[in-house]
Tab-separated table of C-alpha atoms (C1' of nucleotides) in Angstrom:
chain	number	residue	atom	x	y	z
A	6	MET	CA	0.103	-0.053	0.090
A	7	ASN	CA	1.500	3.370	-1.090
A	8	ASN	CA	1.037	6.529	0.679
A	9	THR	CA	1.305	10.178	-0.314
A	10	ASN	CA	0.681	13.143	1.731
A	11	LEU	CA	0.154	16.414	0.054
A	12	GLY	CA	-0.332	19.207	2.429
A	13	LYS	CA	-2.787	17.140	4.123
A	14	LYS	CA	-5.395	18.191	1.370
A	15	LEU	CA	-5.109	14.984	-0.597
A	16	VAL	CA	-3.910	11.605	0.522
A	17	ILE	CA	-3.988	8.817	-2.002
A	18	GLN	CA	-3.556	5.269	-0.877
A	19	LEU	CA	-3.339	2.424	-3.469
A	20	ASP	CA	-4.329	-0.891	-2.300
A	21	GLY	CA	-2.608	-3.526	-4.473
A	22	SER	CA	-4.566	-6.348	-2.844
A	23	SER	CA	-8.135	-5.065	-3.672
A	24	GLY	CA	-8.006	-6.124	-7.466
A	25	VAL	CA	-9.271	-2.691	-8.335
A	26	PRO	CA	-7.129	-1.128	-11.176
A	27	PHE	CA	-4.631	1.629	-9.703
A	28	TYR	CA	-5.918	4.197	-12.105
A	29	ARG	CA	-9.518	3.733	-10.822
A	30	GLN	CA	-8.473	3.916	-7.245
A	31	ILE	CA	-6.788	7.227	-7.931
A	32	ILE	CA	-9.975	8.592	-9.764
A	33	GLN	CA	-12.084	7.373	-7.025
A	34	GLN	CA	-10.114	8.963	-4.187
A	35	ILE	CA	-9.720	12.236	-6.002
A	36	GLU	CA	-13.359	12.480	-6.634
A	37	GLN	CA	-14.093	11.700	-3.006
A	38	ALA	CA	-11.789	14.386	-1.940
A	39	ILE	CA	-13.570	16.848	-4.040
A	40	LEU	CA	-16.942	15.793	-2.846
A	41	ALA	CA	-15.731	15.986	0.721
A	42	LYS	CA	-14.393	19.478	0.104
A	43	ARG	CA	-11.027	18.423	1.235
A	44	LEU	CA	-10.175	19.595	-2.316
A	45	LEU	CA	-11.676	22.862	-3.452
A	46	PRO	CA	-12.242	24.391	-6.973
A	47	GLY	CA	-9.083	25.843	-8.105
A	48	ASP	CA	-6.911	23.620	-5.995
A	49	LYS	CA	-3.936	22.342	-7.879
A	50	LEU	CA	-3.574	18.248	-7.999
A	51	PRO	CA	-0.088	17.028	-7.804
A	52	THR	CA	1.731	16.732	-11.139
A	53	ILE	CA	1.648	13.467	-13.157
A	54	ARG	CA	5.266	12.919	-12.520
A	55	SER	CA	5.409	13.795	-8.742
A	56	LEU	CA	2.342	11.599	-8.004
A	57	ALA	CA	4.051	8.801	-9.903
A	58	ILE	CA	7.062	8.977	-7.801
A	59	GLU	CA	5.156	9.377	-4.647
A	60	LEU	CA	2.914	6.412	-5.345
A	61	LYS	CA	5.820	4.376	-7.054
A	62	ILE	CA	3.763	3.694	-10.187
A	63	ASN	CA	4.293	4.720	-13.797
A	64	PRO	CA	3.325	8.246	-14.900
A	65	ASN	CA	1.282	6.807	-17.719
A	66	THR	CA	-1.057	5.396	-15.040
A	67	ILE	CA	-1.556	8.699	-13.366
A	68	ALA	CA	-2.034	10.434	-16.691
A	69	LYS	CA	-4.764	7.813	-17.541
A	70	ALA	CA	-6.619	8.729	-14.304
A	71	TYR	CA	-6.197	12.557	-14.839
A	72	ASN	CA	-7.345	12.159	-18.395
A	73	GLU	CA	-10.551	10.255	-17.288
A	74	LEU	CA	-11.305	12.958	-14.736
A	75	GLU	CA	-10.881	15.743	-17.251
A	76	ILE	CA	-13.160	13.924	-19.686
A	77	ARG	CA	-15.748	14.014	-16.925
A	78	GLY	CA	-15.196	17.702	-16.304
A	79	ILE	CA	-13.994	17.029	-12.676
A	80	VAL	CA	-10.674	18.609	-13.421
A	81	VAL	CA	-8.981	20.797	-15.934
A	82	THR	CA	-5.409	20.472	-17.072
A	83	GLN	CA	-3.014	22.720	-18.772
A	84	VAL	CA	0.312	21.855	-20.372
A	85	GLY	CA	3.121	23.456	-18.672
A	86	SER	CA	0.858	24.523	-15.932
A	87	GLY	CA	-0.585	21.641	-14.248
A	88	THR	CA	-4.060	20.016	-13.234
A	89	TYR	CA	-6.714	21.766	-11.271
A	90	VAL	CA	-9.992	21.151	-9.458
A	91	SER	CA	-12.762	22.294	-11.925
A	92	ASP	CA	-15.164	24.997	-10.974
A	93	GLN	CA	-17.941	22.981	-12.106
A	94	GLU	CA	-19.371	21.110	-9.139
A	95	ILE	CA	-19.737	17.387	-9.355
A	96	ASP	CA	-23.396	17.141	-9.875
A	97	MET	CA	-24.769	13.930	-8.646
A	98	ALA	CA	-28.591	13.453	-8.823
A	99	GLU	CA	-30.151	13.035	-5.465
A	100	ASN	CA	-31.488	9.531	-6.373
A	101	GLU	CA	-28.016	8.528	-7.468
A	102	ARG	CA	-26.615	9.854	-4.274
A	103	GLN	CA	-29.266	7.833	-2.192
A	104	GLU	CA	-28.562	4.793	-4.183
A	105	LYS	CA	-24.772	5.094	-3.294
A	106	ILE	CA	-25.272	5.606	0.155
A	107	GLU	CA	-27.523	2.376	0.339
A	108	GLN	CA	-24.891	0.446	-1.448
A	109	SER	CA	-22.099	1.563	0.719
A	110	VAL	CA	-24.073	0.856	3.880
A	111	VAL	CA	-25.064	-2.611	2.811
A	112	ARG	CA	-21.575	-3.418	1.877
A	113	PHE	CA	-20.271	-2.154	5.219
A	114	LEU	CA	-22.858	-4.002	7.299
A	115	ARG	CA	-21.980	-7.217	5.314
A	116	GLU	CA	-18.330	-6.614	6.074
A	117	MET	CA	-19.120	-6.127	9.532
A	118	GLU	CA	-21.247	-9.265	9.752
A	119	ALA	CA	-18.626	-11.447	8.355
A	120	LEU	CA	-16.041	-10.158	10.793
A	121	GLY	CA	-18.384	-10.891	13.577
A	122	VAL	CA	-19.143	-7.472	14.644
A	123	LYS	CA	-22.472	-7.053	16.394
A	124	ARG	CA	-24.913	-4.565	14.994
A	125	SER	CA	-25.091	-2.822	18.410
A	126	ASP	CA	-21.371	-2.470	18.599
A	127	ILE	CA	-21.148	-0.566	15.289
A	128	PRO	CA	-21.963	2.915	16.460
A	129	LYS	CA	-19.273	2.863	19.224
A	130	LEU	CA	-16.840	1.537	16.512
A	131	ILE	CA	-17.724	4.544	14.458
A	132	GLU	CA	-17.537	6.880	17.416
A	133	ALA	CA	-13.892	5.634	18.026
A	134	PHE	CA	-12.957	6.937	14.642
A	135	LYS	CA	-14.194	10.279	15.030
A	136	GLU	CA	-11.106	12.223	14.592
A	137	GLU	CA	-9.043	9.891	12.709
A	138	THR	CA	-10.152	10.215	9.153
B	12	MET	CA	-25.040	-6.851	-11.775
B	13	ASN	CA	-26.003	-10.533	-11.650
B	14	ASN	CA	-27.794	-12.138	-8.926
B	15	THR	CA	-28.142	-15.648	-7.791
B	16	ASN	CA	-30.371	-16.886	-4.928
B	17	LEU	CA	-29.550	-20.330	-3.543
B	18	GLY	CA	-32.005	-21.221	-0.995
B	19	LYS	CA	-31.147	-18.070	0.626
B	20	LYS	CA	-28.027	-19.358	2.042
B	21	LEU	CA	-25.621	-17.929	-0.506
B	22	VAL	CA	-26.463	-14.872	-2.752
B	23	ILE	CA	-23.663	-13.942	-4.949
B	24	GLN	CA	-23.773	-10.545	-6.902
B	25	LEU	CA	-21.171	-9.430	-9.350
B	26	ASP	CA	-20.589	-5.818	-9.706
B	27	GLY	CA	-19.160	-5.144	-13.213
B	28	SER	CA	-18.632	-1.511	-12.317
B	29	SER	CA	-16.062	-1.935	-9.375
B	30	GLY	CA	-13.173	-2.966	-11.295
B	31	VAL	CA	-12.624	-5.958	-9.090
B	32	PRO	CA	-12.154	-9.199	-11.219
B	33	PHE	CA	-15.196	-11.542	-10.933
B	34	TYR	CA	-13.333	-14.429	-9.673
B	35	ARG	CA	-12.237	-12.295	-6.778
B	36	GLN	CA	-15.859	-11.154	-6.008
B	37	ILE	CA	-16.962	-14.598	-5.895
B	38	ILE	CA	-14.271	-15.678	-3.608
B	39	GLN	CA	-14.834	-12.770	-1.130
B	40	GLN	CA	-18.663	-13.310	-0.957
B	41	ILE	CA	-18.194	-17.050	-0.261
B	42	GLU	CA	-15.781	-16.254	2.439
B	43	GLN	CA	-18.025	-13.621	3.840
B	44	ALA	CA	-20.897	-15.961	3.818
B	45	ILE	CA	-18.841	-18.668	5.801
B	46	LEU	CA	-17.693	-16.052	8.234
B	47	ALA	CA	-21.143	-14.762	8.836
B	48	LYS	CA	-22.277	-18.487	9.350
B	49	ARG	CA	-24.821	-18.210	6.470
B	50	LEU	CA	-22.798	-20.968	5.107
B	51	LEU	CA	-21.883	-23.730	7.482
B	52	PRO	CA	-19.249	-26.512	7.341
B	53	GLY	CA	-20.475	-29.388	5.079
B	54	ASP	CA	-22.786	-27.135	3.171
B	55	LYS	CA	-22.565	-27.686	-0.482
B	56	LEU	CA	-21.882	-24.837	-2.752
B	57	PRO	CA	-23.481	-24.428	-6.220
B	58	THR	CA	-21.865	-26.471	-8.720
B	59	ILE	CA	-19.434	-24.765	-11.202
B	60	ARG	CA	-21.666	-25.253	-14.328
B	61	SER	CA	-24.921	-23.948	-12.492
B	62	LEU	CA	-23.241	-21.033	-10.862
B	63	ALA	CA	-21.853	-19.952	-14.232
B	64	ILE	CA	-25.315	-20.112	-15.745
B	65	GLU	CA	-26.786	-18.206	-12.906
B	66	LEU	CA	-24.096	-15.562	-12.993
B	67	LYS	CA	-23.965	-15.502	-16.723
B	68	ILE	CA	-20.078	-16.004	-16.774
B	69	ASN	CA	-17.750	-18.532	-17.932
B	70	PRO	CA	-17.440	-21.833	-15.834
B	71	ASN	CA	-13.618	-21.292	-15.982
B	72	THR	CA	-14.153	-18.196	-14.024
B	73	ILE	CA	-16.080	-20.068	-11.264
B	74	ALA	CA	-13.548	-22.761	-11.249
B	75	LYS	CA	-10.805	-20.313	-10.726
B	76	ALA	CA	-12.486	-19.059	-7.810
B	77	TYR	CA	-13.272	-22.473	-6.209
B	78	ASN	CA	-9.832	-23.562	-6.896
B	79	GLU	CA	-8.392	-20.773	-5.064
B	80	LEU	CA	-10.784	-21.305	-2.116
B	81	GLU	CA	-9.686	-24.842	-1.999
B	82	ILE	CA	-6.071	-23.995	-2.041
B	83	ARG	CA	-6.638	-21.885	1.046
B	84	GLY	CA	-8.468	-24.905	2.858
B	85	ILE	CA	-11.774	-22.901	2.775
B	86	VAL	CA	-13.800	-25.499	0.722
B	87	VAL	CA	-13.127	-29.014	-0.447
B	88	THR	CA	-14.009	-30.277	-3.784
B	89	GLN	CA	-14.790	-33.876	-5.185
B	90	VAL	CA	-15.114	-34.755	-8.692
B	91	GLY	CA	-18.394	-36.076	-9.553
B	92	SER	CA	-19.735	-35.049	-6.250
B	93	GLY	CA	-19.287	-31.316	-5.675
B	94	THR	CA	-17.854	-28.491	-3.536
B	95	TYR	CA	-18.416	-28.187	0.170
B	96	VAL	CA	-17.662	-25.916	2.917
B	97	SER	CA	-14.568	-27.262	4.839
B	98	ASP	CA	-14.800	-28.411	8.333
B	99	GLN	CA	-11.802	-26.342	9.118
B	100	GLU	CA	-12.752	-22.916	10.312
B	101	ILE	CA	-11.429	-19.882	8.592
B	102	ASP	CA	-8.972	-18.913	11.314
B	103	MET	CA	-8.257	-15.245	11.406
B	104	ALA	CA	-5.894	-13.930	13.711
B	105	GLU	CA	-7.394	-11.463	16.101
B	106	ASN	CA	-5.055	-8.713	15.172
B	107	GLU	CA	-5.875	-9.351	11.514
B	108	ARG	CA	-9.545	-9.243	12.275
B	109	GLN	CA	-9.107	-5.880	13.981
B	110	GLU	CA	-7.087	-4.385	11.305
B	111	LYS	CA	-9.835	-5.523	8.630
B	112	ILE	CA	-12.630	-4.048	10.940
B	113	GLU	CA	-10.624	-0.723	11.129
B	114	GLN	CA	-9.903	-0.635	7.325
B	115	SER	CA	-13.704	-1.300	6.652
B	116	VAL	CA	-14.893	1.433	9.107
B	117	VAL	CA	-12.340	3.949	7.647
B	118	ARG	CA	-13.437	3.271	4.112
B	119	PHE	CA	-16.989	3.436	4.948
B	120	LEU	CA	-16.580	6.889	6.810
B	121	ARG	CA	-14.809	8.174	3.791
B	122	GLU	CA	-17.609	7.121	1.550
B	123	MET	CA	-20.298	8.869	3.702
B	124	GLU	CA	-18.130	11.986	4.069
B	125	ALA	CA	-17.943	12.162	0.230
B	126	LEU	CA	-21.633	11.585	-0.140
B	127	GLY	CA	-22.294	14.331	2.306
B	128	VAL	CA	-23.646	12.371	5.122
B	129	LYS	CA	-23.148	13.713	8.504
B	130	ARG	CA	-21.468	11.539	11.054
B	131	SER	CA	-24.526	12.099	13.481
B	132	ASP	CA	-26.727	10.624	10.634
B	133	ILE	CA	-24.879	7.485	10.277
B	134	PRO	CA	-26.358	5.415	13.075
B	135	LYS	CA	-29.973	6.172	11.857
B	136	LEU	CA	-28.862	5.077	8.451
B	137	ILE	CA	-27.557	1.663	9.794
B	138	GLU	CA	-30.745	1.271	11.820
B	139	ALA	CA	-32.665	1.572	8.875
B	140	PHE	CA	-30.967	-1.272	7.156
B	141	LYS	CA	-31.614	-3.646	10.305
B	142	GLU	CA	-33.755	-6.233	8.609
B	143	GLU	CA	-32.462	-5.798	5.017
B	144	THR	CA	-29.170	-7.417	4.692
C	19	DA	C1'	16.076	33.967	-24.764
C	20	DG	C1'	16.887	29.680	-22.665
C	21	DA	C1'	15.876	26.367	-19.250
C	22	DT	C1'	12.607	23.906	-16.663
C	23	DT	C1'	8.242	22.041	-15.961
C	24	DT	C1'	4.035	20.147	-17.319
C	25	DG	C1'	0.679	17.420	-19.859
C	26	DT	C1'	0.140	14.672	-24.366
C	27	DA	C1'	0.954	11.259	-27.369
C	28	DT	C1'	2.853	7.228	-29.263
C	29	DT	C1'	4.838	2.444	-29.510
C	30	DA	C1'	5.967	-1.676	-27.402
C	31	DT	C1'	5.979	-5.450	-23.999
C	32	DT	C1'	4.211	-8.125	-20.020
C	33	DC	C1'	0.787	-9.950	-17.076
C	34	DA	C1'	-3.896	-10.653	-15.550
C	35	DT	C1'	-8.719	-11.586	-16.511
C	36	DA	C1'	-12.320	-13.598	-19.048
C	37	DT	C1'	-14.067	-16.312	-22.443
C	38	DA	C1'	-14.611	-20.348	-25.675
C	39	DG	C1'	-14.093	-24.843	-26.450
C	40	DT	C1'	-12.915	-29.652	-25.570
C	41	DA	C1'	-11.785	-33.762	-23.275
C	42	DC	C1'	-11.052	-36.774	-19.487
C	43	DA	C1'	-11.697	-39.126	-14.952
C	44	DA	C1'	-14.130	-39.722	-10.438
C	45	DT	C1'	-18.507	-40.002	-8.196
C	46	DA	C1'	-23.516	-40.565	-7.950
C	47	DC	C1'	-27.587	-42.052	-9.873
C	48	DT	C1'	-30.841	-44.860	-12.390
D	14	DA	C1'	-23.690	-51.640	-16.702
D	15	DG	C1'	-24.803	-47.400	-18.429
D	16	DT	C1'	-25.680	-42.569	-17.908
D	17	DA	C1'	-25.444	-38.249	-15.914
D	18	DT	C1'	-23.145	-35.038	-13.076
D	19	DT	C1'	-19.136	-33.084	-11.141
D	20	DG	C1'	-14.539	-31.043	-11.192
D	21	DT	C1'	-9.948	-30.798	-13.680
D	22	DA	C1'	-6.998	-29.698	-17.242
D	23	DC	C1'	-5.610	-27.734	-21.338
D	24	DT	C1'	-5.348	-24.760	-25.515
D	25	DA	C1'	-6.445	-20.561	-27.966
D	26	DT	C1'	-8.058	-15.897	-28.256
D	27	DA	C1'	-9.187	-11.197	-26.940
D	28	DT	C1'	-9.250	-7.421	-23.797
D	29	DG	C1'	-7.658	-4.571	-20.043
D	30	DA	C1'	-4.160	-2.840	-16.964
D	31	DA	C1'	0.495	-1.541	-16.115
D	32	DT	C1'	4.980	-0.641	-17.336
D	33	DA	C1'	8.819	1.481	-20.069
D	34	DA	C1'	10.769	4.594	-23.060
D	35	DT	C1'	10.622	8.334	-26.054
D	36	DA	C1'	9.500	12.698	-28.222
D	37	DC	C1'	6.821	16.905	-28.354
D	38	DA	C1'	4.694	21.249	-27.499
D	39	DA	C1'	2.651	24.749	-24.096
D	40	DA	C1'	3.348	27.276	-19.994
D	41	DT	C1'	6.301	29.022	-16.453
D	42	DC	C1'	10.448	30.266	-14.376
D	43	DT	C1'	15.041	32.457	-14.397
DNA sequence: AGATTTGTATTATTCATATAGTACAATACT
DNA sequence: AGTATTGTACTATATGAATAATACAAATCT
């Protein structure tokens, strides 16, 4: 698992054991940082070369992720300048948001059940992580 | 997303959009069903051919998943008979279990944050899914 | 103006995943 | 005994992911 700390605004961790392609993990984590307002419009993302070094992966893999983010309008890039969070907000339909919430909760509860965690213990677990994420 | 319902003991859903290889999703969901005691030692898994039809994927993909589960001792297979949950328990070290719990909680909280869900609203969300998983 | 940084584009290679098809042998059933 | 079911094994093909290397052009910095 690789780790990069960029002024605490964006922390990308690649999970080699999840089976999810690296470029998709990068896309997802940047998206989540923007949605959570940890990255704001106009913020500059790390350059392709520097992120590649930090994550110890190939620059083309970063470029692939950035390219897809740009196609979707989430970031804008400028040769010679860099890549920035777009002014355009990520517009997620409310029904899509609700569906993703539901999917995430269901997956989480299944994981907890598989790990033998009682439903009644879950609020305490979450409370314990209050300041840590 | 494919869905298969096998006497309510094992429900496997493949998520084509997650990026996780199908065979790994199958392994993970069977493992979780065993850990959650929805599948018990001695229970028979669906045959390779029948699960392939249910999930609309190639039997070799199922065979690959079952093969890995067998290598890890989680299931036992018998040509002509079938594949069964092993008597051997999945022994997870307590520190590994705690680490997986932590990873799962952190990922879940990040997802909720990205979706704009307030921490204080999470217990209510989880409560709403009490009987649905 | 020149150098540096930045993203873009391309070609090539390797590995992983998934599919398709086929055949074989062991077990279970009739 | 014969048939059906089951898992195993193999070959072949296609696609996706990731890497490696290189070169180019635009923007920024000195």
